[in-house]
Coordinates of C-alpha atoms in Angstrom, one line a residue:
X1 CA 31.2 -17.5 4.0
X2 CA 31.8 -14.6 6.0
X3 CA 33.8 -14.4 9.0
X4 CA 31.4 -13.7 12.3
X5 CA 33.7 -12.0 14.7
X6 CA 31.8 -9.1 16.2
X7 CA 32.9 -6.0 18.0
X8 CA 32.0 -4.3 20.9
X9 CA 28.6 -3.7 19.5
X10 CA 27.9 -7.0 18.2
X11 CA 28.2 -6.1 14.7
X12 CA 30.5 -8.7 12.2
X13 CA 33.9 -7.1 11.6
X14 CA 33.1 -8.0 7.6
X15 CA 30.8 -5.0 6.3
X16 CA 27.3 -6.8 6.5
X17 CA 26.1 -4.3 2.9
X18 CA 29.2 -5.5 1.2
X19 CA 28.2 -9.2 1.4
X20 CA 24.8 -8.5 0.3
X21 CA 26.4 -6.3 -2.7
X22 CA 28.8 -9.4 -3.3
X23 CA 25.7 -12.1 -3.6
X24 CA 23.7 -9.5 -5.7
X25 CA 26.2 -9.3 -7.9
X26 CA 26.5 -12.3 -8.4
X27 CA 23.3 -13.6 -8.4
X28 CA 21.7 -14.6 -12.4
X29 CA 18.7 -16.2 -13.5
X30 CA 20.4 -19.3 -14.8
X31 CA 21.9 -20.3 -11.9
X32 CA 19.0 -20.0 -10.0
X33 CA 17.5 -23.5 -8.4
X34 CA 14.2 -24.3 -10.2
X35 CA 12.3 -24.1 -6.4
X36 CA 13.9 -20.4 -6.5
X37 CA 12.9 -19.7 -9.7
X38 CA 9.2 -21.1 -8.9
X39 CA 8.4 -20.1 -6.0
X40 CA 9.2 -16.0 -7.4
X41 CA 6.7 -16.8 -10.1
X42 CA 4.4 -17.6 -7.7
X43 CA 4.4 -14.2 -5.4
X44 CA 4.9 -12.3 -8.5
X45 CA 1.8 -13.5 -10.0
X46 CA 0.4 -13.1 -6.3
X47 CA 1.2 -9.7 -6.2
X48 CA 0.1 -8.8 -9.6
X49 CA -3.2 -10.2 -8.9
X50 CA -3.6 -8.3 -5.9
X51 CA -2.4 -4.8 -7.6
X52 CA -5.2 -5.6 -10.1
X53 CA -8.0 -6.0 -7.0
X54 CA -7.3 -2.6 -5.5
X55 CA -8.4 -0.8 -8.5
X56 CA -11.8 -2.1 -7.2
X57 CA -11.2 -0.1 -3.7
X58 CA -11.5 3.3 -2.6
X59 CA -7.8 4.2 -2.1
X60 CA -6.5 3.4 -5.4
X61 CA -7.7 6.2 -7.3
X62 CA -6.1 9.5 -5.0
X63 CA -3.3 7.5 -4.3
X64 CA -2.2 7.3 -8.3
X65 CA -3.7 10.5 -9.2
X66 CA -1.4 11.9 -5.9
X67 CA 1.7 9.9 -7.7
X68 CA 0.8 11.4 -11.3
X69 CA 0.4 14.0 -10.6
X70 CA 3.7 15.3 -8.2
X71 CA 5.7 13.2 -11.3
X72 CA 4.8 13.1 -14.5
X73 CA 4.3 10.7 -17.4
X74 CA 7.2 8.3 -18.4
X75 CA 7.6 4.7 -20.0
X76 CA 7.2 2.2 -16.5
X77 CA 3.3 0.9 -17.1
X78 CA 1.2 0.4 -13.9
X79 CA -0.7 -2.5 -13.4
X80 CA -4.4 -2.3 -13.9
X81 CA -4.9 1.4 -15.8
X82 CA -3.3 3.0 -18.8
X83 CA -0.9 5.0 -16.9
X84 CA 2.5 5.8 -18.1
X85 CA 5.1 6.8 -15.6
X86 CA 8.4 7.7 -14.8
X87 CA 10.0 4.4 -13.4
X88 CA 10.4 5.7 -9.9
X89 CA 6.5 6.9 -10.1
X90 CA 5.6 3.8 -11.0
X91 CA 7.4 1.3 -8.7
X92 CA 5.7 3.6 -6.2
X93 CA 2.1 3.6 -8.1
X94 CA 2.6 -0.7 -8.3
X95 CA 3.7 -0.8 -4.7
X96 CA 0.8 1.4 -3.5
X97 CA -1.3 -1.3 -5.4
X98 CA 0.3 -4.9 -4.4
X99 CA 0.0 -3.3 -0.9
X100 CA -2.8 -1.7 -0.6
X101 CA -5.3 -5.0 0.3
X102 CA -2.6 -6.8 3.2
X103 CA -3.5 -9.6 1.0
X104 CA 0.5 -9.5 0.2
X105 CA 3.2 -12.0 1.0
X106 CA 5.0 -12.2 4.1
X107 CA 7.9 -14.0 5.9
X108 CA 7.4 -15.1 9.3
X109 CA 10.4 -15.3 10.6
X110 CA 11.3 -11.5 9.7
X111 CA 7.7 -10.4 9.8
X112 CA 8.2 -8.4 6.5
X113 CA 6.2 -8.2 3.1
X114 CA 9.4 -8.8 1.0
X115 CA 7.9 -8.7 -2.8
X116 CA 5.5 -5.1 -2.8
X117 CA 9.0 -2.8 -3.4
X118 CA 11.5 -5.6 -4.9
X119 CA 9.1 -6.6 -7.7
X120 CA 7.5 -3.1 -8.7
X121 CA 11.1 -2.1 -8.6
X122 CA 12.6 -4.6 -10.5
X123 CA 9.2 -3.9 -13.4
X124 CA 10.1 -0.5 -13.3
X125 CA 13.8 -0.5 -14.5
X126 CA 13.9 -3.8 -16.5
X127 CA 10.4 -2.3 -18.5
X128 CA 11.8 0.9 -19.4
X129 CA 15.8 -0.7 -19.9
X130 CA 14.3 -3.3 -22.1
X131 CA 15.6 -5.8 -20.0
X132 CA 15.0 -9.7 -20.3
X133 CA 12.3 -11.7 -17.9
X134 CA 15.4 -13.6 -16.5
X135 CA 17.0 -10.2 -15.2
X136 CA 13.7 -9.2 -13.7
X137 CA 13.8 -12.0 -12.0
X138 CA 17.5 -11.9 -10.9
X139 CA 17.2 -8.5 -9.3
X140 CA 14.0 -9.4 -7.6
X141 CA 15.5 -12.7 -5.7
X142 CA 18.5 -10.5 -4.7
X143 CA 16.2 -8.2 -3.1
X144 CA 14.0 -10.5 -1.6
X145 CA 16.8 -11.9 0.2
X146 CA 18.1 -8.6 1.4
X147 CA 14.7 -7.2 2.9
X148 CA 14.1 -11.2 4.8
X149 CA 17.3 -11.6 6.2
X150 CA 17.4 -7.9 7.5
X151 CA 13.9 -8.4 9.0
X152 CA 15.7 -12.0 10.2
X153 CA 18.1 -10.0 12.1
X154 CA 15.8 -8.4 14.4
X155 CA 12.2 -10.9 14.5
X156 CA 9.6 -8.1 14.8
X157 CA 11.9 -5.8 16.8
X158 CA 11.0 -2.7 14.8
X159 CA 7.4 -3.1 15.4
X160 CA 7.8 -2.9 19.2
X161 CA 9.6 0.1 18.7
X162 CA 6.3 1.7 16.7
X163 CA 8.3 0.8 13.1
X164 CA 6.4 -0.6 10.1
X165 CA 9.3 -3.4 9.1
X166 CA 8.4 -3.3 5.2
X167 CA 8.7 0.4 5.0
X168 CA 12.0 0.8 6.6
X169 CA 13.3 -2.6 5.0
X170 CA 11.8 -2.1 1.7
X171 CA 14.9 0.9 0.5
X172 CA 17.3 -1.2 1.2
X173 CA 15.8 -3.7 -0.7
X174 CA 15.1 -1.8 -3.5
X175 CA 18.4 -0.2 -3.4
X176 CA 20.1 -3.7 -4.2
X177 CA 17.2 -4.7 -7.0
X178 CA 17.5 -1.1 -8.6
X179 CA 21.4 -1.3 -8.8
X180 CA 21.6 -4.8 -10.3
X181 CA 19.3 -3.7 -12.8
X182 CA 21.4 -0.6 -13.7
X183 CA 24.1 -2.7 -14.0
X184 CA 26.5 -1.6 -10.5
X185 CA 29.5 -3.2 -9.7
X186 CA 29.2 -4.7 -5.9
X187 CA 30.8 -0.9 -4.6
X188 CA 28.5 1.3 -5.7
X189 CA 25.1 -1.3 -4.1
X190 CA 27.1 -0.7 -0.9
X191 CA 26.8 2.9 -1.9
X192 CA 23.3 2.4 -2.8
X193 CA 22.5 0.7 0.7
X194 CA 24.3 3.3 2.5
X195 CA 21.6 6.1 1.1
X196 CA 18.5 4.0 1.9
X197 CA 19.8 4.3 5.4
X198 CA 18.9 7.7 5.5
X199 CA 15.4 7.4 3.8
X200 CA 14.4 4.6 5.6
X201 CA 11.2 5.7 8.2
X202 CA 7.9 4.6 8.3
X203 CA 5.7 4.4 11.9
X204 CA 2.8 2.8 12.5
X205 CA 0.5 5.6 13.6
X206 CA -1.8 4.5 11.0
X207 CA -3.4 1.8 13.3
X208 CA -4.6 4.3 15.7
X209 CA -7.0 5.6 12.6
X210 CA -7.1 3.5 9.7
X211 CA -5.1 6.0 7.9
X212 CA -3.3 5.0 4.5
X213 CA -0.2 5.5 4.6
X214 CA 1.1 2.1 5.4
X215 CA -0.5 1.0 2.3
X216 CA 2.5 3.8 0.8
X217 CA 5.2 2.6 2.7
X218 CA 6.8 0.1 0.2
X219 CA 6.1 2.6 -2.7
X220 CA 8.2 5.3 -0.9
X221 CA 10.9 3.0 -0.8
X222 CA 10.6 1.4 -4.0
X223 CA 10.5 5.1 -5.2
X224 CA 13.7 5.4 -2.9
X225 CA 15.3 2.7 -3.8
X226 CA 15.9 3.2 -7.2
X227 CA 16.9 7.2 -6.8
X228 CA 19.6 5.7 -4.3
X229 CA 21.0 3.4 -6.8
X230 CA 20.6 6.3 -9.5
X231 CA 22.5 8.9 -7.6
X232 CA 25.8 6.3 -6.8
X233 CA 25.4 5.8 -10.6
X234 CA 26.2 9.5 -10.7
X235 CA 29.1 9.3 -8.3
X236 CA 27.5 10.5 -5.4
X237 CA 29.1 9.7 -2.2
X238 CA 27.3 7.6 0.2
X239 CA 28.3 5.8 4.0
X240 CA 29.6 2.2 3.3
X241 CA 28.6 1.0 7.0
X242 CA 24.4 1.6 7.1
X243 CA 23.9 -1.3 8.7
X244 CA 26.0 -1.6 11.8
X245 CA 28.0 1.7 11.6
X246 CA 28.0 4.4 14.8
X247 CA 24.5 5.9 14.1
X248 CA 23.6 3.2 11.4
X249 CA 19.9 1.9 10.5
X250 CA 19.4 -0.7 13.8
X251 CA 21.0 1.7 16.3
X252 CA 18.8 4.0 15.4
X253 CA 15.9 2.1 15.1
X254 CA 16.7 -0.7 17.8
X255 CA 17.7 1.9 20.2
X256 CA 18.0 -0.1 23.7
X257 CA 17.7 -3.3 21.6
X258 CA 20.3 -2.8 19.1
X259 CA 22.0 -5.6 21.5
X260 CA 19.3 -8.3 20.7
X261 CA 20.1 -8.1 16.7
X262 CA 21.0 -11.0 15.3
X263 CA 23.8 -9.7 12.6
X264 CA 24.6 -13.3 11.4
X265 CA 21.5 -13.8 10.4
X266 CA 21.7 -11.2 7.8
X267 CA 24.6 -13.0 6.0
X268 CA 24.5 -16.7 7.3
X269 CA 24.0 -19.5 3.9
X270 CA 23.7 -16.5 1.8
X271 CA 23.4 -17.6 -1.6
X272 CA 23.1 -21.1 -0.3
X273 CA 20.1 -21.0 1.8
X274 CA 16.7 -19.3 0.0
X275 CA 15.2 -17.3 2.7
X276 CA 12.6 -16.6 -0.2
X277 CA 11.3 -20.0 -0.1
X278 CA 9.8 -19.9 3.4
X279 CA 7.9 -16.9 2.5
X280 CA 4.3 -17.5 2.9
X281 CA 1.0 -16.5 0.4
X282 CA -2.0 -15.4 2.4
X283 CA -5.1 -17.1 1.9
X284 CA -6.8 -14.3 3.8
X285 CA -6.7 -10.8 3.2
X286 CA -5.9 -9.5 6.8
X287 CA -2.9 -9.1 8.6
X288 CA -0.6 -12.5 8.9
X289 CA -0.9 -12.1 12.7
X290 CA -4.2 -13.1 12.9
X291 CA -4.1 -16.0 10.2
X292 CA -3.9 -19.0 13.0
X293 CA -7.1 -17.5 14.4
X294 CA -8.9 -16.8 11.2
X295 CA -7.9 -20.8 10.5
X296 CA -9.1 -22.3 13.4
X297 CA -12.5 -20.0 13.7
X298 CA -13.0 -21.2 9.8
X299 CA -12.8 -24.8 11.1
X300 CA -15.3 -24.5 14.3
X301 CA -17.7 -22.6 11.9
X302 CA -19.6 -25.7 10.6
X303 CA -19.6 -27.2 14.5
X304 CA -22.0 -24.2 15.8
X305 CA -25.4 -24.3 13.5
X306 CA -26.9 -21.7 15.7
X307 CA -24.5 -18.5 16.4
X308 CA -27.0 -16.7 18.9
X309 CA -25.5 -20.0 21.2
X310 CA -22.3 -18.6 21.1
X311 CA -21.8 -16.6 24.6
X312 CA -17.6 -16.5 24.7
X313 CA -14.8 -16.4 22.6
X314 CA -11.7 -16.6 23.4
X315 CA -8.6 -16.1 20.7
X316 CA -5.2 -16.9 21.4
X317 CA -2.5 -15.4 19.7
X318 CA 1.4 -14.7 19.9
X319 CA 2.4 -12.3 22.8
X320 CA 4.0 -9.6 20.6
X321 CA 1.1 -9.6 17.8
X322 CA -1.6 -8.5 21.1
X323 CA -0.7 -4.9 20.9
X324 CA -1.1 -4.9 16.8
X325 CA -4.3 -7.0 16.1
X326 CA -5.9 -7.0 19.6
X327 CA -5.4 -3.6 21.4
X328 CA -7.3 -1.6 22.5
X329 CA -10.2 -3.9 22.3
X330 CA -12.8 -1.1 22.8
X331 CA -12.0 -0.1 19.1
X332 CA -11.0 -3.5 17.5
X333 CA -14.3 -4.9 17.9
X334 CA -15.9 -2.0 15.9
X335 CA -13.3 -0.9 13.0
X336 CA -14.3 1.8 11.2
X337 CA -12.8 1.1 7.8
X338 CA -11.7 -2.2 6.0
X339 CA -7.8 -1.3 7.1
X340 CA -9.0 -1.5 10.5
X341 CA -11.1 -4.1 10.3
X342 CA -7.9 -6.0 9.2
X343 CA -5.8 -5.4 12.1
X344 CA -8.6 -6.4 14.1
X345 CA -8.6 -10.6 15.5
X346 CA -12.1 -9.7 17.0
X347 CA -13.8 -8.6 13.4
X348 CA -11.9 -11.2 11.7
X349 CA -12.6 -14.6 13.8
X350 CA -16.2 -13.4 14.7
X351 CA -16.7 -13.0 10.7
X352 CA -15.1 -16.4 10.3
X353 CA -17.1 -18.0 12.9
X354 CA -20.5 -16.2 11.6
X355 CA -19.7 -16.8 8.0
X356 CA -17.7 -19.4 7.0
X357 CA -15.4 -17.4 5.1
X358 CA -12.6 -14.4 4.6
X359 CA -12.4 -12.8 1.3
X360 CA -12.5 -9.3 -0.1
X361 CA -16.0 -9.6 0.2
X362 CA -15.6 -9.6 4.2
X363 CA -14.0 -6.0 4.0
X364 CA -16.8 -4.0 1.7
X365 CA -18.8 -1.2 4.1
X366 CA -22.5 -3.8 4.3
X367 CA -19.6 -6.5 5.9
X368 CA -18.0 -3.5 8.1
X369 CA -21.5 -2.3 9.4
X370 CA -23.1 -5.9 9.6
X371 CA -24.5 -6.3 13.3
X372 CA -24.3 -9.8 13.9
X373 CA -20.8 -9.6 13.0
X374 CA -20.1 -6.9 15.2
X375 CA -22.3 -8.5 18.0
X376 CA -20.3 -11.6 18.0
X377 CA -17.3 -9.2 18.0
X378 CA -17.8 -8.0 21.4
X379 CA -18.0 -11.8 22.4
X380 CA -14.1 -12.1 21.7
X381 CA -11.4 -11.5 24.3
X382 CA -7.9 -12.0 23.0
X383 CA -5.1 -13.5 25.1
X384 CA -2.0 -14.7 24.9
X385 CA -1.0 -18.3 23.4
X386 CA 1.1 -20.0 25.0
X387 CA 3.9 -22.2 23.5
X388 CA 3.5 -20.2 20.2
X389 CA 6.3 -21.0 17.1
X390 CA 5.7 -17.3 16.4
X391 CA 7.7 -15.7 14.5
X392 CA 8.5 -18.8 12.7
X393 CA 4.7 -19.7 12.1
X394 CA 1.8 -17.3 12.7
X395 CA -0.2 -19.5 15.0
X396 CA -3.6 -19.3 16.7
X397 CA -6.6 -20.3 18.2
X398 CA -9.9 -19.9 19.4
X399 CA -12.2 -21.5 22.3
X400 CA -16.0 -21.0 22.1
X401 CA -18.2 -21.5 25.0
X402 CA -22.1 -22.2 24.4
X403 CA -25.2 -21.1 26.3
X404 CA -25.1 -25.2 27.2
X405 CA -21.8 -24.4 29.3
X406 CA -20.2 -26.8 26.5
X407 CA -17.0 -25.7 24.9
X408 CA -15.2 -26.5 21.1
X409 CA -11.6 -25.5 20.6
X410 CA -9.5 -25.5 17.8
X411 CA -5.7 -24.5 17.6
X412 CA -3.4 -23.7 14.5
X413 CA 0.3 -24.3 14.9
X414 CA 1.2 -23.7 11.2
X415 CA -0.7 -21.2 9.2
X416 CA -1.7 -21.8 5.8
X417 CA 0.4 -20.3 3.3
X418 CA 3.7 -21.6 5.7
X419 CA 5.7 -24.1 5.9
X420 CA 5.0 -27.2 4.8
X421 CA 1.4 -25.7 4.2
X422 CA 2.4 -23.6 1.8
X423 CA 0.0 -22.7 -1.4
X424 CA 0.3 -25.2 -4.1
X425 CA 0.7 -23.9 -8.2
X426 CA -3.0 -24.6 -8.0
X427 CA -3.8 -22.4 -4.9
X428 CA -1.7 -19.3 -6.7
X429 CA -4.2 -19.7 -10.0
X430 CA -7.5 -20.0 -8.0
X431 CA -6.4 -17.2 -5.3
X432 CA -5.5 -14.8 -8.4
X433 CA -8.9 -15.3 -10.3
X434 CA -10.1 -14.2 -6.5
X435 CA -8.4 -10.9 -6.8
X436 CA -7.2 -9.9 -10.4
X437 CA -11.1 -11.7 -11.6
X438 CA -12.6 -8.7 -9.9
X439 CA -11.9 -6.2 -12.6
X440 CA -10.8 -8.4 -15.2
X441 CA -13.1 -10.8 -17.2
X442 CA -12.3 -15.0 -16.5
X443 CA -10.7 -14.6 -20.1
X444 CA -8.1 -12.1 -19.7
X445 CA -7.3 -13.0 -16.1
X446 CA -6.7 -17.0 -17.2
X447 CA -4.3 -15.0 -20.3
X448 CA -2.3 -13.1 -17.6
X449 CA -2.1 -15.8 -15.2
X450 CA -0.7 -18.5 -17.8
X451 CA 1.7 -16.0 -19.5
X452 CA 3.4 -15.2 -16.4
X453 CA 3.2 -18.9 -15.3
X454 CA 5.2 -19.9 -18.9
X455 CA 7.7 -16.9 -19.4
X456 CA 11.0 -18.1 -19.9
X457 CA 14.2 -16.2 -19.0
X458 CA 14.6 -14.5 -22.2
X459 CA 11.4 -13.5 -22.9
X460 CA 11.2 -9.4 -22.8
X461 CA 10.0 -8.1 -19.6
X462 CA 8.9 -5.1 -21.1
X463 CA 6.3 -7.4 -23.3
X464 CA 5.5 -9.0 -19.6
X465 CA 4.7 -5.9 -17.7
X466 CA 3.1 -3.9 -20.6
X467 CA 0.4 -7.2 -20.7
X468 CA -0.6 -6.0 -17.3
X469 CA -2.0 -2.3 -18.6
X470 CA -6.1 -1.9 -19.2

């Protein structure tokens, strides 16, 4: 494997894009494990589902008329309407979709949502290049294990510095899925890398006003992604160091902490070691931060009959998650749209605790506006947990404290979805009737489900992704 010796700014000597290039490359269907192979059914069917849901929701519709509209029509379909679109218009459109709820994969340990630009990607290209199932799949593991070990590297650091860790990471991973697909040789996805450096950007102002635009940032770099790979295609010549070159993507963007990255990380079992397989399904539709939380509120539901008892709350969660889900208090305990209500551990636990439950259902406007939830909200004072396994797990938990002066607790060490509570084959099915079931019928969603469940490596993608129109 590759040789670690760093220089002066802690960078490997061996060119970190070139050993991703290598391993996507070399990376086919056939030689994948059978847990690899699985377990990328399993999020793509997860995503799908969840692109299908967000027709149901307000943002879909300007968002794809915004992305029709600017581009054109094409031959890349987009899940859940009867658009046609260019392929870059359409990874954008499907990433748009798949990210649009949070409901989306994530990996803990990089704290990135590695499937809503590597799969709309890979659909994109392989539909249009009449490509087989088995290359779909190919390109979409190598590019899952480029955005994880790059968000590895650096274990939230681009959030603290006000970065949205899927947007910036989600070029670079499209890069890589876009080239294999087009059929570059290990040189030119350097090249392709070494553009995404320059496109990658996406800041989290949107949590200061429920704005949409983080729901775009893995269709902008899908989008990216595959006009990087396109223009090295063309011979256009690109920088062969983004990653750890003078001025490359985590100086810029780690600034005073480019120190604290963790290059090895990036490259370390690669090829040997699945980063893939410890990414985590949500079982809740809100950000992963506040999963532990949601969990244990869930569980102390049932031990409260009477709610108007309740007279403190007290979540615990991971120090660095605080300034996401928890601050500034004054406006998490009232969010003003359903984005904000997920980024918001007050709304979320206080619904759990009320309720029972977190679905879609918990995010319409009646659930927003409901004022026992929000009255229970202002009960909740976020701190931080100590002894927390974040990043590795997304932990949590929550103290309540009755009119009686009696207390019940529960803590979370390892969400559900992680680990070795990861969602079972089962769990995928019944979560995807959840989301793709809201504008499908129980027929045609059980037909979706299965066929993607049963495609077999040669099986033509295009027949796969073209199922997915309405």
């Amino acid at each position: 494997m590759a040789n670690h010796t760093t220089s002066a700014n802690n960078a490997p000597a061996e060119n970190i894009a070139q050993q991703l290039a290598d391993f996507a490359v070399g990376v086919k269907a056939s030689d994948l494990p059978k847990p690899v192979w699985d377990k990328s059914v399993h999020h793509i069917i997860d995503s799908i589902g969840i692109g299908f849901a967000s027709h149901h929701f307000p943002f879909a519709a300007p968002g794809l008329k915004g992305i029709a509209v600017a581009g054109g029509s094409g031959e890349a379909s987009v899940v859940g309407c009867a658009l046609k679109l260019s392929a870059r218009d359409a990874a954008m459109a499907n990433a748009y979709l798949m990210h649009g709820l949070d409901f989306d994969d994530t990996h803990p340990g990089g704290i990135v949502h590695p499937t809503v630009a590597c799969l709309p990607a890979a659909m994109a290209l392989a539909e249009v290049q009449d490509q087989t199932w088995g290359e779909l799949i190919a390109a979409y593991v190598s590019g899952m294990e480029t955005c994880i070990r790059l968000g590895l590297a650096v274990k939230g650091g681009f959030h603290h510095a006000g970065f949205h860790a899927t947007g910036l990471l989600s070029h670079f991973s499209a890069a890589v899925v876009a080239g294999k697909l087009l059929g570059l040789n290990a040189a030119e996805i350097v090249g392709a890398q070494g553009i995404a450096a320059s496109t990658s950007a996406s800041v989290q102002v949107f949590l200061e006003d429920g704005a949409w635009t983080k729901r775009l940032h893995p269709g902008l770099g899908a989008s990216a992604g595959i006009t990087a790979a396109h223009l090295v295609q063309n011979g256009f010549k690109a920088p062969l160091r983004p990653y750890e070159g003078r001025f490359g993507f985590f100086e810029t963007h780690m600034q005073a902490h480019v120190g604290d990255v963790n290059y090895a990380a990036i490259v370390d079992g690669l090829g040997r070691d699945w980063a893939l397989l410890d990414t985590a399904i949500k079982p809740y539709p809100v950000c992963h931060f506040i999963h532990g939380a949601a969990e244990a509120a869930l569980r102390l539901h049932e031990q409260v009959k009477d709610k108007s008892r309740i007279v403190r709350i007290t979540c615990e969660l991971p120090a660095p998650t605080l300034p996401i889900v928890a601050e500034p208090a004054a406006a998490k305990v009232v969010p003003r749209s359903d984005y904000e209500a997920k980024f918001s551990a007050q709304f979320v636990v206080a619904a759990c605790l009320l309720k029972g439950r977190f679905g879609l259902a918990e995010l319409e406007d009646d659930a927003l506006k409901d004022e026992a939830t929000l009255a229970l909200a202002r009960r909740v004072t976020c701190i931080e947990e100590r002894d927390s396994p974040f990043p590795l797990h997304f932990s949590g938990a929550v103290t309540i404290e009755l009119d009686s002066g009696e207390t019940l607790a529960c803590r979370i060490p390892v969400n559900l979805g992680s680990g070795v509570r990861a969602l079972t084959r089962e769990d995928i099915v019944t979560k995807f009737h959840g989301t793709a079931g809201i504008v499908l019928s129980k027929e045609r969603a059980t037909q979706v489900v299965h066929a993607l469940l049963d495609a077999k490596p040669e099986t033509p993608a295009r027949k796969m992704v073209e199922m997915l129109r309405t």
